[in-house]
Backbone as a printed PyTorch tensor [residue, N CA C, xyz], in Angstrom:
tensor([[[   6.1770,  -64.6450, -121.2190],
         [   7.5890,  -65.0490, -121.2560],
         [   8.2820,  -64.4380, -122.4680]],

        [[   9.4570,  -64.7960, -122.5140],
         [  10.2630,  -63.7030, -123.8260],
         [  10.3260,  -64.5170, -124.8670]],

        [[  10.1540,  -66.0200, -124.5190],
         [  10.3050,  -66.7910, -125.8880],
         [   8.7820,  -66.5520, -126.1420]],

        [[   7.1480,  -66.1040, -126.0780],
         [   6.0440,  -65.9960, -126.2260],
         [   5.9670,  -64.1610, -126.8740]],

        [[   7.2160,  -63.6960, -126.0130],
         [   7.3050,  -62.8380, -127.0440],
         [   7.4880,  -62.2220, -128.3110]],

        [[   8.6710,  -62.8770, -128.4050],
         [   9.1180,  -63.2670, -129.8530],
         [   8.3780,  -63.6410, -130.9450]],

        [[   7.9940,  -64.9360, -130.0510],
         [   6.4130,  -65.5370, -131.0850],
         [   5.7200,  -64.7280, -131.6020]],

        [[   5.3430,  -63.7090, -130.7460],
         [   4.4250,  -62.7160, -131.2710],
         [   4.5090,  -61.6900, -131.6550]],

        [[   5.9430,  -61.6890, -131.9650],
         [   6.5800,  -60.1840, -132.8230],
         [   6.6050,  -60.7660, -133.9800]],

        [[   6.9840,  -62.0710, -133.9040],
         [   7.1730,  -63.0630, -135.7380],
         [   5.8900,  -63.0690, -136.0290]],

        [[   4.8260,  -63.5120, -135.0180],
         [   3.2610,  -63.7790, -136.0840],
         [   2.7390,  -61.7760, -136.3910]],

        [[   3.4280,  -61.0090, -135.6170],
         [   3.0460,  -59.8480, -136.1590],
         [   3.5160,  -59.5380, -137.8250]],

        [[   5.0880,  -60.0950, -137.6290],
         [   5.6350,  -59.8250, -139.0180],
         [   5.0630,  -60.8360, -140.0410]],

        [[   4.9370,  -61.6260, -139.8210],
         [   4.3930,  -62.8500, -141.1930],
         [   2.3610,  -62.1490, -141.3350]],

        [[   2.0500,  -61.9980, -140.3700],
         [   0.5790,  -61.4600, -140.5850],
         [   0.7160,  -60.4840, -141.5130]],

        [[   1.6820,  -59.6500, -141.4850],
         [   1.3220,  -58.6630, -142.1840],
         [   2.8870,  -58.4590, -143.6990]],

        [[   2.7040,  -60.3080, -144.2680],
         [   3.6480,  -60.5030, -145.2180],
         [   4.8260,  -60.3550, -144.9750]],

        [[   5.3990,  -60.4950, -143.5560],
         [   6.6690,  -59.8840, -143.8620],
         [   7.5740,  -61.6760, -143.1470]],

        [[   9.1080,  -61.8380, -143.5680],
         [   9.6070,  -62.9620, -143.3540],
         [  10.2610,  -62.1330, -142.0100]],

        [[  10.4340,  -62.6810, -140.5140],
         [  10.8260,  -62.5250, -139.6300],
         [  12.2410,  -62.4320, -139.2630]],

        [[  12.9860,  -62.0230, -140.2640],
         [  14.5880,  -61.5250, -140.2760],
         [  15.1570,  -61.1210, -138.7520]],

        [[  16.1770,  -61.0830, -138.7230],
         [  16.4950,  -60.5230, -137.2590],
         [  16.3040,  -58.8600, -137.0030]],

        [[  16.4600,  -57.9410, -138.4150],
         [  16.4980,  -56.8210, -138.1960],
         [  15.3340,  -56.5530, -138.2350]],

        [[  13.9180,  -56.8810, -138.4290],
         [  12.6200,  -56.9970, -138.6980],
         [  12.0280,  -57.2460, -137.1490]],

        [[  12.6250,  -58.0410, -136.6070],
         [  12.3380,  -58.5900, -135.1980],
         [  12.7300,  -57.3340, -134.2890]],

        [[  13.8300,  -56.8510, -134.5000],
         [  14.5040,  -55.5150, -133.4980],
         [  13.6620,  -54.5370, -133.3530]],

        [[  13.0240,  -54.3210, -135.1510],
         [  12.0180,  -53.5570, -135.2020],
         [  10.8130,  -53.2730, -134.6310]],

        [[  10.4590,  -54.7370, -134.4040],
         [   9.3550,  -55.0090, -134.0150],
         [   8.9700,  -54.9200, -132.6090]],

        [[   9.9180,  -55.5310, -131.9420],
         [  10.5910,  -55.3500, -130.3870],
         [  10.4810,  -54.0690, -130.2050]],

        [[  10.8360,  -52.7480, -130.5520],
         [  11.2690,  -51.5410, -130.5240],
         [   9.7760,  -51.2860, -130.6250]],

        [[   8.6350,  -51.5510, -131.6790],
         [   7.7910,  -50.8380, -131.6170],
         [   6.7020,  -51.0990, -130.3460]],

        [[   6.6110,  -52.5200, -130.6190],
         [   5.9450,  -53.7520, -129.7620],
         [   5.7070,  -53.5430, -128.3120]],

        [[   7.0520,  -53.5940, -127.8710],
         [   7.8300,  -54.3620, -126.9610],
         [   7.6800,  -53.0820, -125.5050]],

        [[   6.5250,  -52.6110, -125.2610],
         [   6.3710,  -51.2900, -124.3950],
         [   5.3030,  -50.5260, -123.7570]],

        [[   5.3130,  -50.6180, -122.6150],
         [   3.6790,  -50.1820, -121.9940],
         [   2.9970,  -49.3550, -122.4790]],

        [[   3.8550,  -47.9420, -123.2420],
         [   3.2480,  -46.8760, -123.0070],
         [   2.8250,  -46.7840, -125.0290]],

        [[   2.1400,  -45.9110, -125.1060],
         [   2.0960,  -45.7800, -127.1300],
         [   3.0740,  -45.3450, -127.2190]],

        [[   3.6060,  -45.3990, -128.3140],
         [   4.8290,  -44.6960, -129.4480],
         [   4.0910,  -44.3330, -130.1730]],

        [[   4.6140,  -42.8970, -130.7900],
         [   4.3390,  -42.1890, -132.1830],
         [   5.4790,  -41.7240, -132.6880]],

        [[   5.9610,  -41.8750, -134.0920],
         [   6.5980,  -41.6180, -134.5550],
         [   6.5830,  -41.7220, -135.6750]],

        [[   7.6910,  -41.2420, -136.7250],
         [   7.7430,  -41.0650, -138.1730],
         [   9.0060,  -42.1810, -138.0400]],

        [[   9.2900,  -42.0670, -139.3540],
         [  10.1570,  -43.3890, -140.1990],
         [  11.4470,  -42.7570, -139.8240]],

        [[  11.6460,  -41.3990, -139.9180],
         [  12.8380,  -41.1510, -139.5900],
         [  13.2780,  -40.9560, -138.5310]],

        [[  12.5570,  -40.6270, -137.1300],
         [  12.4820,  -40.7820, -135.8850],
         [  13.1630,  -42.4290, -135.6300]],

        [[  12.3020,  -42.9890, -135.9780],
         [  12.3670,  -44.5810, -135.8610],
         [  13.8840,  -45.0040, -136.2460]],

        [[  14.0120,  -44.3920, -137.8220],
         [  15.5370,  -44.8960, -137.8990],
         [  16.7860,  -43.9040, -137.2580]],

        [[  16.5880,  -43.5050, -136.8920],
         [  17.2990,  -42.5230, -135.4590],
         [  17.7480,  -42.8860, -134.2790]],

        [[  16.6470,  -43.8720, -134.3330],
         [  16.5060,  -44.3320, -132.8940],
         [  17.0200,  -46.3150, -132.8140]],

        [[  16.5280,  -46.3770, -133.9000],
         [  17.7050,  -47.7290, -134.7140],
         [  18.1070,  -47.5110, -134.7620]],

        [[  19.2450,  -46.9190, -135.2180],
         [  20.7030,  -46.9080, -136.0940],
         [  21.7560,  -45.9190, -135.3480]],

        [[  21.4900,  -45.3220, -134.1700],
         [  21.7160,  -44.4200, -133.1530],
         [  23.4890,  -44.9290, -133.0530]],

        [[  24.3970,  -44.0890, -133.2110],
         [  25.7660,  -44.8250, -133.0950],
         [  25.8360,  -45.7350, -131.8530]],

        [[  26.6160,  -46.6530, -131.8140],
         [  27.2210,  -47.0090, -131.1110],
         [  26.0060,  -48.7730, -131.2040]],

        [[  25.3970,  -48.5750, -132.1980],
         [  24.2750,  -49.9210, -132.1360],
         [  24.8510,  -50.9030, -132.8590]],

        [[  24.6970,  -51.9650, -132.1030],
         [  25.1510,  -53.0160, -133.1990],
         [  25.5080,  -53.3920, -134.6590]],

        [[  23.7650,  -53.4800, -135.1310],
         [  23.7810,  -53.5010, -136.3490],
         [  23.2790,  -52.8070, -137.0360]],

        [[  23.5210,  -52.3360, -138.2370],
         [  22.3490,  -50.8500, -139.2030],
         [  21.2550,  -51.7820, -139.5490]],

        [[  20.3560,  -50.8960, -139.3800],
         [  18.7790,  -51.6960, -140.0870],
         [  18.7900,  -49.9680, -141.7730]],

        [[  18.7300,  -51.1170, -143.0120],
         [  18.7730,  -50.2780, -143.9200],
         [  17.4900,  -49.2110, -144.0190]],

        [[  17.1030,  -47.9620, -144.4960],
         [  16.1620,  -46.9900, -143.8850],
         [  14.8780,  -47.5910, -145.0390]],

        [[  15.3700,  -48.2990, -145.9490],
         [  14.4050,  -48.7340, -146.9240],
         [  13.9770,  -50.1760, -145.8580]],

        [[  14.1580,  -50.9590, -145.0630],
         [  13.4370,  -52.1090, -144.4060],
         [  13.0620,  -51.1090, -143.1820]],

        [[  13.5300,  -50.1730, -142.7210],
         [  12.4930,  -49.9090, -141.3020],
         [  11.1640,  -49.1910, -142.5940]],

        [[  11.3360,  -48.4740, -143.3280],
         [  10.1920,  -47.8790, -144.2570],
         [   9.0170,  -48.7540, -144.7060]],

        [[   9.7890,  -50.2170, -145.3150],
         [   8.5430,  -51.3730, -145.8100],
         [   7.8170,  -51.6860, -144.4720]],

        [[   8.8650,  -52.4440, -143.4060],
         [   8.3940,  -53.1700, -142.3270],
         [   7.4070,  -52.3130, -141.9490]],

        [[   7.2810,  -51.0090, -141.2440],
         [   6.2810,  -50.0410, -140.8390],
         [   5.2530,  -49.5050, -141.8250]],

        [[   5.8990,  -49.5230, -142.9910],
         [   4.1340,  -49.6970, -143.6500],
         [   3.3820,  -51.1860, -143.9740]],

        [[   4.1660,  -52.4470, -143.9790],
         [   3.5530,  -52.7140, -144.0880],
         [   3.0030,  -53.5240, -142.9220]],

        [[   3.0780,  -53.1360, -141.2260],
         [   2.5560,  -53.2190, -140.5630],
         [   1.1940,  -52.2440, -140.0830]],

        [[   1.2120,  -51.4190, -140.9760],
         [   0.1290,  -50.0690, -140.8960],
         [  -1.2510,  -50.4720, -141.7030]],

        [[  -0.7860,  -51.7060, -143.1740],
         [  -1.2510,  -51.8430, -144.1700],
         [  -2.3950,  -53.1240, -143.2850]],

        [[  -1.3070,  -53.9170, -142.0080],
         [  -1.7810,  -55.3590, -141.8150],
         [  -2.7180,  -54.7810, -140.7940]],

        [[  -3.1870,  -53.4210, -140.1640],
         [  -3.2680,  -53.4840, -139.1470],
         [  -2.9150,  -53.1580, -137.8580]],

        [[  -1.2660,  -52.9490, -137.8660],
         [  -0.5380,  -53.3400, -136.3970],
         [  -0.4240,  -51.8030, -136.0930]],

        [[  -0.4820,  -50.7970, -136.5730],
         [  -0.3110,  -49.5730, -136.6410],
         [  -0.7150,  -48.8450, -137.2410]],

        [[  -1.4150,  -47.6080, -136.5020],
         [  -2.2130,  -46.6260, -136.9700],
         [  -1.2280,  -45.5540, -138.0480]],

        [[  -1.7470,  -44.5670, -139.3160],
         [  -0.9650,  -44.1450, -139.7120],
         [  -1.8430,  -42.0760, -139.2950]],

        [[  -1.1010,  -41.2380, -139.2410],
         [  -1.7580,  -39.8590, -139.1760],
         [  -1.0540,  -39.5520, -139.6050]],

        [[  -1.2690,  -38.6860, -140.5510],
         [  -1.2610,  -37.6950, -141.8850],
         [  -1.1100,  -36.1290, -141.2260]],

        [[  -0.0680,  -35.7260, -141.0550],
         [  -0.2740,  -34.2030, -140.5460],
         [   0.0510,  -33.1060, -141.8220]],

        [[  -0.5250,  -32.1650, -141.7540],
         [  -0.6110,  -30.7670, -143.1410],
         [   1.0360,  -31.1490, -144.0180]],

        [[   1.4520,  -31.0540, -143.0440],
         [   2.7040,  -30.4260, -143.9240],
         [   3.8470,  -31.8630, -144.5270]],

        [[   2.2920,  -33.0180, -144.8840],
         [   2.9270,  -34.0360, -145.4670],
         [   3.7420,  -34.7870, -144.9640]],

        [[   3.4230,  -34.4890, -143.2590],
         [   4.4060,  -36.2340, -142.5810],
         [   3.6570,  -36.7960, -141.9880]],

        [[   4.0590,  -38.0280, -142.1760],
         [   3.4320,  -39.5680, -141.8270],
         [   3.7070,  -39.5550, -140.1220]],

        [[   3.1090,  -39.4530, -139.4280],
         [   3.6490,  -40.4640, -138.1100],
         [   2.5580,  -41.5080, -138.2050]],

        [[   3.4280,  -42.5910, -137.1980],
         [   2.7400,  -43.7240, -137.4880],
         [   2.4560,  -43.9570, -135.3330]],

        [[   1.1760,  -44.6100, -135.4100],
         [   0.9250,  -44.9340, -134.1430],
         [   0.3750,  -46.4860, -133.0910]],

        [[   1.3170,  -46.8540, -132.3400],
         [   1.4000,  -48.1530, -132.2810],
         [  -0.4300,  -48.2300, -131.4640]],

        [[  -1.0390,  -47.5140, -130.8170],
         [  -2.0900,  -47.5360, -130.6660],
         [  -3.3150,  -47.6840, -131.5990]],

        [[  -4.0050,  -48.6000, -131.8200],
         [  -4.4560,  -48.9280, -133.3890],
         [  -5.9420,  -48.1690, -132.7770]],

        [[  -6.3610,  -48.4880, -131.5640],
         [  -7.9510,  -47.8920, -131.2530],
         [  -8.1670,  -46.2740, -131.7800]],

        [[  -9.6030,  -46.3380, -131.9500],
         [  -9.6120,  -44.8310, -132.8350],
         [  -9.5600,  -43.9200, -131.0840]],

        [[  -8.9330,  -42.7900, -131.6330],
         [  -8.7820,  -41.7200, -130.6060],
         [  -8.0440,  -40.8570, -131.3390]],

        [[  -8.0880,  -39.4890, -130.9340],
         [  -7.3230,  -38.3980, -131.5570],
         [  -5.9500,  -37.7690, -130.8990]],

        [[  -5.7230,  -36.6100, -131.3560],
         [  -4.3790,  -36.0850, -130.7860],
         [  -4.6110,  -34.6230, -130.8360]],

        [[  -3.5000,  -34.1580, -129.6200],
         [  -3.1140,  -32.9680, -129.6140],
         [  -1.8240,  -32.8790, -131.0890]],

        [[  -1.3490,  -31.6820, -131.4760],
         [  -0.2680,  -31.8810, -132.2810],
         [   0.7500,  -30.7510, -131.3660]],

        [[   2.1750,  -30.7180, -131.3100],
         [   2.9530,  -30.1380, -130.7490],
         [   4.0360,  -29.8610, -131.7710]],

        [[   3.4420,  -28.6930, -132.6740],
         [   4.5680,  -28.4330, -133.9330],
         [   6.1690,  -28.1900, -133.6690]],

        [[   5.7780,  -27.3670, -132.3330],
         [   7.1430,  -26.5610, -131.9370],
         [   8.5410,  -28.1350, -131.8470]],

        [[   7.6990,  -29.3660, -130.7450],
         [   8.4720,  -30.3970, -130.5520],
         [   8.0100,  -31.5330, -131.3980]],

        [[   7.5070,  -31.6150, -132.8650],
         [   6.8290,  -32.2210, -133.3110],
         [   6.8150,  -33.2280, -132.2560]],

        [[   5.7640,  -33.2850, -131.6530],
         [   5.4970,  -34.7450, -130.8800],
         [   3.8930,  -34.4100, -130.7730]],

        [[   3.5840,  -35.4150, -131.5040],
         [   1.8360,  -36.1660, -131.3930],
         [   1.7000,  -36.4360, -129.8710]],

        [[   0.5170,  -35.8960, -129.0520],
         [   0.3590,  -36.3870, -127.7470],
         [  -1.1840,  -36.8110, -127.8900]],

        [[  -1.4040,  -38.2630, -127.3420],
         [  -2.8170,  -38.8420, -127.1840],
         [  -3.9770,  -37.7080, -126.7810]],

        [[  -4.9700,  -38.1580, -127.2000],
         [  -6.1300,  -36.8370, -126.4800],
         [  -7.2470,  -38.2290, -125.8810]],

        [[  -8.0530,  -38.6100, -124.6020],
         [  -8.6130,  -39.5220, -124.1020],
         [  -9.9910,  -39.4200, -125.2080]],

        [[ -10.0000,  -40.5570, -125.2630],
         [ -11.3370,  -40.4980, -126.1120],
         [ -12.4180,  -40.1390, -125.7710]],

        [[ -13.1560,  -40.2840, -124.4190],
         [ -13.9230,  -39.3490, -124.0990],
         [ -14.0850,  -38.0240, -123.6580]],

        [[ -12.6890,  -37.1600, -123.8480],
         [ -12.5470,  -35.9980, -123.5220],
         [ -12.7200,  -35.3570, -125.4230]],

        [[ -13.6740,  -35.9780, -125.8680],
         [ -13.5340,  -34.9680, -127.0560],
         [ -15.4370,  -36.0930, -127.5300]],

        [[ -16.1910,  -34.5030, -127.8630],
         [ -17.0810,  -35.2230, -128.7610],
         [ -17.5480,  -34.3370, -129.9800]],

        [[ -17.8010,  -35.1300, -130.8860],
         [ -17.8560,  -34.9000, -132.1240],
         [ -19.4020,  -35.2940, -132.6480]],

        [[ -20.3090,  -34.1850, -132.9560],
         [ -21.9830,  -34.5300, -133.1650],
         [ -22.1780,  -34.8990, -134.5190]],

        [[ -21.5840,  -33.6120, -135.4200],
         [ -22.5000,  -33.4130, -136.8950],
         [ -21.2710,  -33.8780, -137.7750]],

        [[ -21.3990,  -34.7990, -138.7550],
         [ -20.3460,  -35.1960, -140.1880],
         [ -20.9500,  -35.0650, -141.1000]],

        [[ -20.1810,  -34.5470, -142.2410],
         [ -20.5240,  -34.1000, -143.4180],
         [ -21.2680,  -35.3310, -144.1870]],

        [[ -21.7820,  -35.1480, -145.0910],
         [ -21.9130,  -36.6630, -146.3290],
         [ -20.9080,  -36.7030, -146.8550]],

        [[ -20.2740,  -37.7760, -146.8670],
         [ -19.4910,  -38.1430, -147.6860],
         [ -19.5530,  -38.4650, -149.1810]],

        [[ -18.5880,  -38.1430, -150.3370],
         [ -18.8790,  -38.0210, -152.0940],
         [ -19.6910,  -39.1770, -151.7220]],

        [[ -20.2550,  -39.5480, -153.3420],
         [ -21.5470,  -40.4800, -153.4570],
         [ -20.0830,  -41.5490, -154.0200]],

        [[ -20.8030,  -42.6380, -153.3390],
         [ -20.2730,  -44.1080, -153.3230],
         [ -19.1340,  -44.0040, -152.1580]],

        [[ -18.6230,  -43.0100, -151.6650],
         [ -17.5560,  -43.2670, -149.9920],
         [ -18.8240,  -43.4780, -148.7280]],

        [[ -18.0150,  -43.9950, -147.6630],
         [ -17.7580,  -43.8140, -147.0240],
         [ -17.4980,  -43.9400, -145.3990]],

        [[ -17.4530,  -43.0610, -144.6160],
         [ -16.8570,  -42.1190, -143.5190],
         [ -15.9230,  -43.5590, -142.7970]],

        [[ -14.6620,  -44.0830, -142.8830],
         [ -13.8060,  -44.8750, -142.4260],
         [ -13.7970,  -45.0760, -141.0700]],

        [[ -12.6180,  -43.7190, -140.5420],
         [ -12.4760,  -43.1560, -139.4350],
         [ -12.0110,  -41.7300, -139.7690]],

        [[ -12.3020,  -41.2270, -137.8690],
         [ -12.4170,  -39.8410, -138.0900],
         [ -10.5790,  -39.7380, -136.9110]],

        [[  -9.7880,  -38.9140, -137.2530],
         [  -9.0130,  -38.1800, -136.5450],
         [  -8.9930,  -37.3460, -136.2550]],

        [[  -9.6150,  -36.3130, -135.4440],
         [  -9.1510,  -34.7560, -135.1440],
         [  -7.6130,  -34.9090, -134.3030]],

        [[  -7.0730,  -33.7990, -135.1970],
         [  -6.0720,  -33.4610, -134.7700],
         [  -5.9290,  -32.0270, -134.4690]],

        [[  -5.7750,  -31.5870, -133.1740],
         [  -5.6730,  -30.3930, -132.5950],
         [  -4.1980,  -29.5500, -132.3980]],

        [[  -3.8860,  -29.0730, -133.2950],
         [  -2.5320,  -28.3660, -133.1720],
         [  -2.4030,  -27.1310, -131.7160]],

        [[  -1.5560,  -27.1920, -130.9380],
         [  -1.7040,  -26.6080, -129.8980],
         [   0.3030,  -25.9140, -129.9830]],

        [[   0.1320,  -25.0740, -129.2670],
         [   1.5740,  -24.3260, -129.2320],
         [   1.8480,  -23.9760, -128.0220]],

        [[   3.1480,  -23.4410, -127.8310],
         [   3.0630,  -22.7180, -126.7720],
         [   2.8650,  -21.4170, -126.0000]],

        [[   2.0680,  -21.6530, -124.6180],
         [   1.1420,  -20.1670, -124.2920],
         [   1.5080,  -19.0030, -123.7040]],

        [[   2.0300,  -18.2270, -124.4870],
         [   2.8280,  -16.9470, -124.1540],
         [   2.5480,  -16.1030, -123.4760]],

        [[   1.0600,  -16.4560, -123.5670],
         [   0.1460,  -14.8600, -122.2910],
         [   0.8710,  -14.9470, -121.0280]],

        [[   0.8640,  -16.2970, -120.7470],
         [   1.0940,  -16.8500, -118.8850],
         [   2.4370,  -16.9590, -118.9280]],

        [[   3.4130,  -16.0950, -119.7290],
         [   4.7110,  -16.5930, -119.3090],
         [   5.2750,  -15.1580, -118.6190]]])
């Protein structure tokens, strides 16, 4: 139901320290609130908040805390790509990605369509968390 929804966009936000504000809730709804994964960066996100014609502005410093510190509680995966941007991924299970520089868009890769045998040792006193491969892929010019 939508009031069970709610519920559980607020125990997402208080789980992970945060007070359940209304613009916090929109947020949450937006990330939450959807069959399929989302990936995105902070500025994607506030793009897609604050898009003219929207109600209310969510300030770019509360979509920034709220999403990390739903990343911090848990609720969202974070990937690190080379050139120093964050996307963040509402799919928390480990699995990897294709990368699509041209449209920056992260696309899922199935978890059993990828295996991975030999890992390094990790420095003395780490380690090994989780693993991400991320596969940068472009587009294929031979076949055009």
């Amino acid at each position: 139901s939508n009031m069970q929804k709610k519920k559980d966009l607020a125990d997402k936000l208080r789980s992970s320290g945060l007070r359940p504000t209304k613009q916090r809730l929109r947020l949450a709804e937006h990330l939450f609130n959807r069959s399929k994964t989302f990936h995105f960066t902070v500025e994607n996100l506030d793009r897609v908040i604050n898009r003219k014609g929207s109600d209310e502005k969510v300030a770019l410093a509360t979509i920034y805390n709220t999403v990390h510190a739903f990343e911090k509680a848990g609720h969202l995966k974070e990937i690190l790509l080379k050139e120093g941007r964050s996307y963040f991924d509402t799919n928390i299970t480990s699995h990897h990605h294709f990368y699509d520089a041209a449209n920056n868009e992260l696309i899922d890769i199935e978890d059993n369509n990828i295996e991975l045998k030999k890992f390094p040792i990790p420095p003395k006193g780490k380690s090994i968390k989780n693993v991400n491969v991320i596969i940068n892929i472009d587009n294929d010019t031979q076949n055009q």
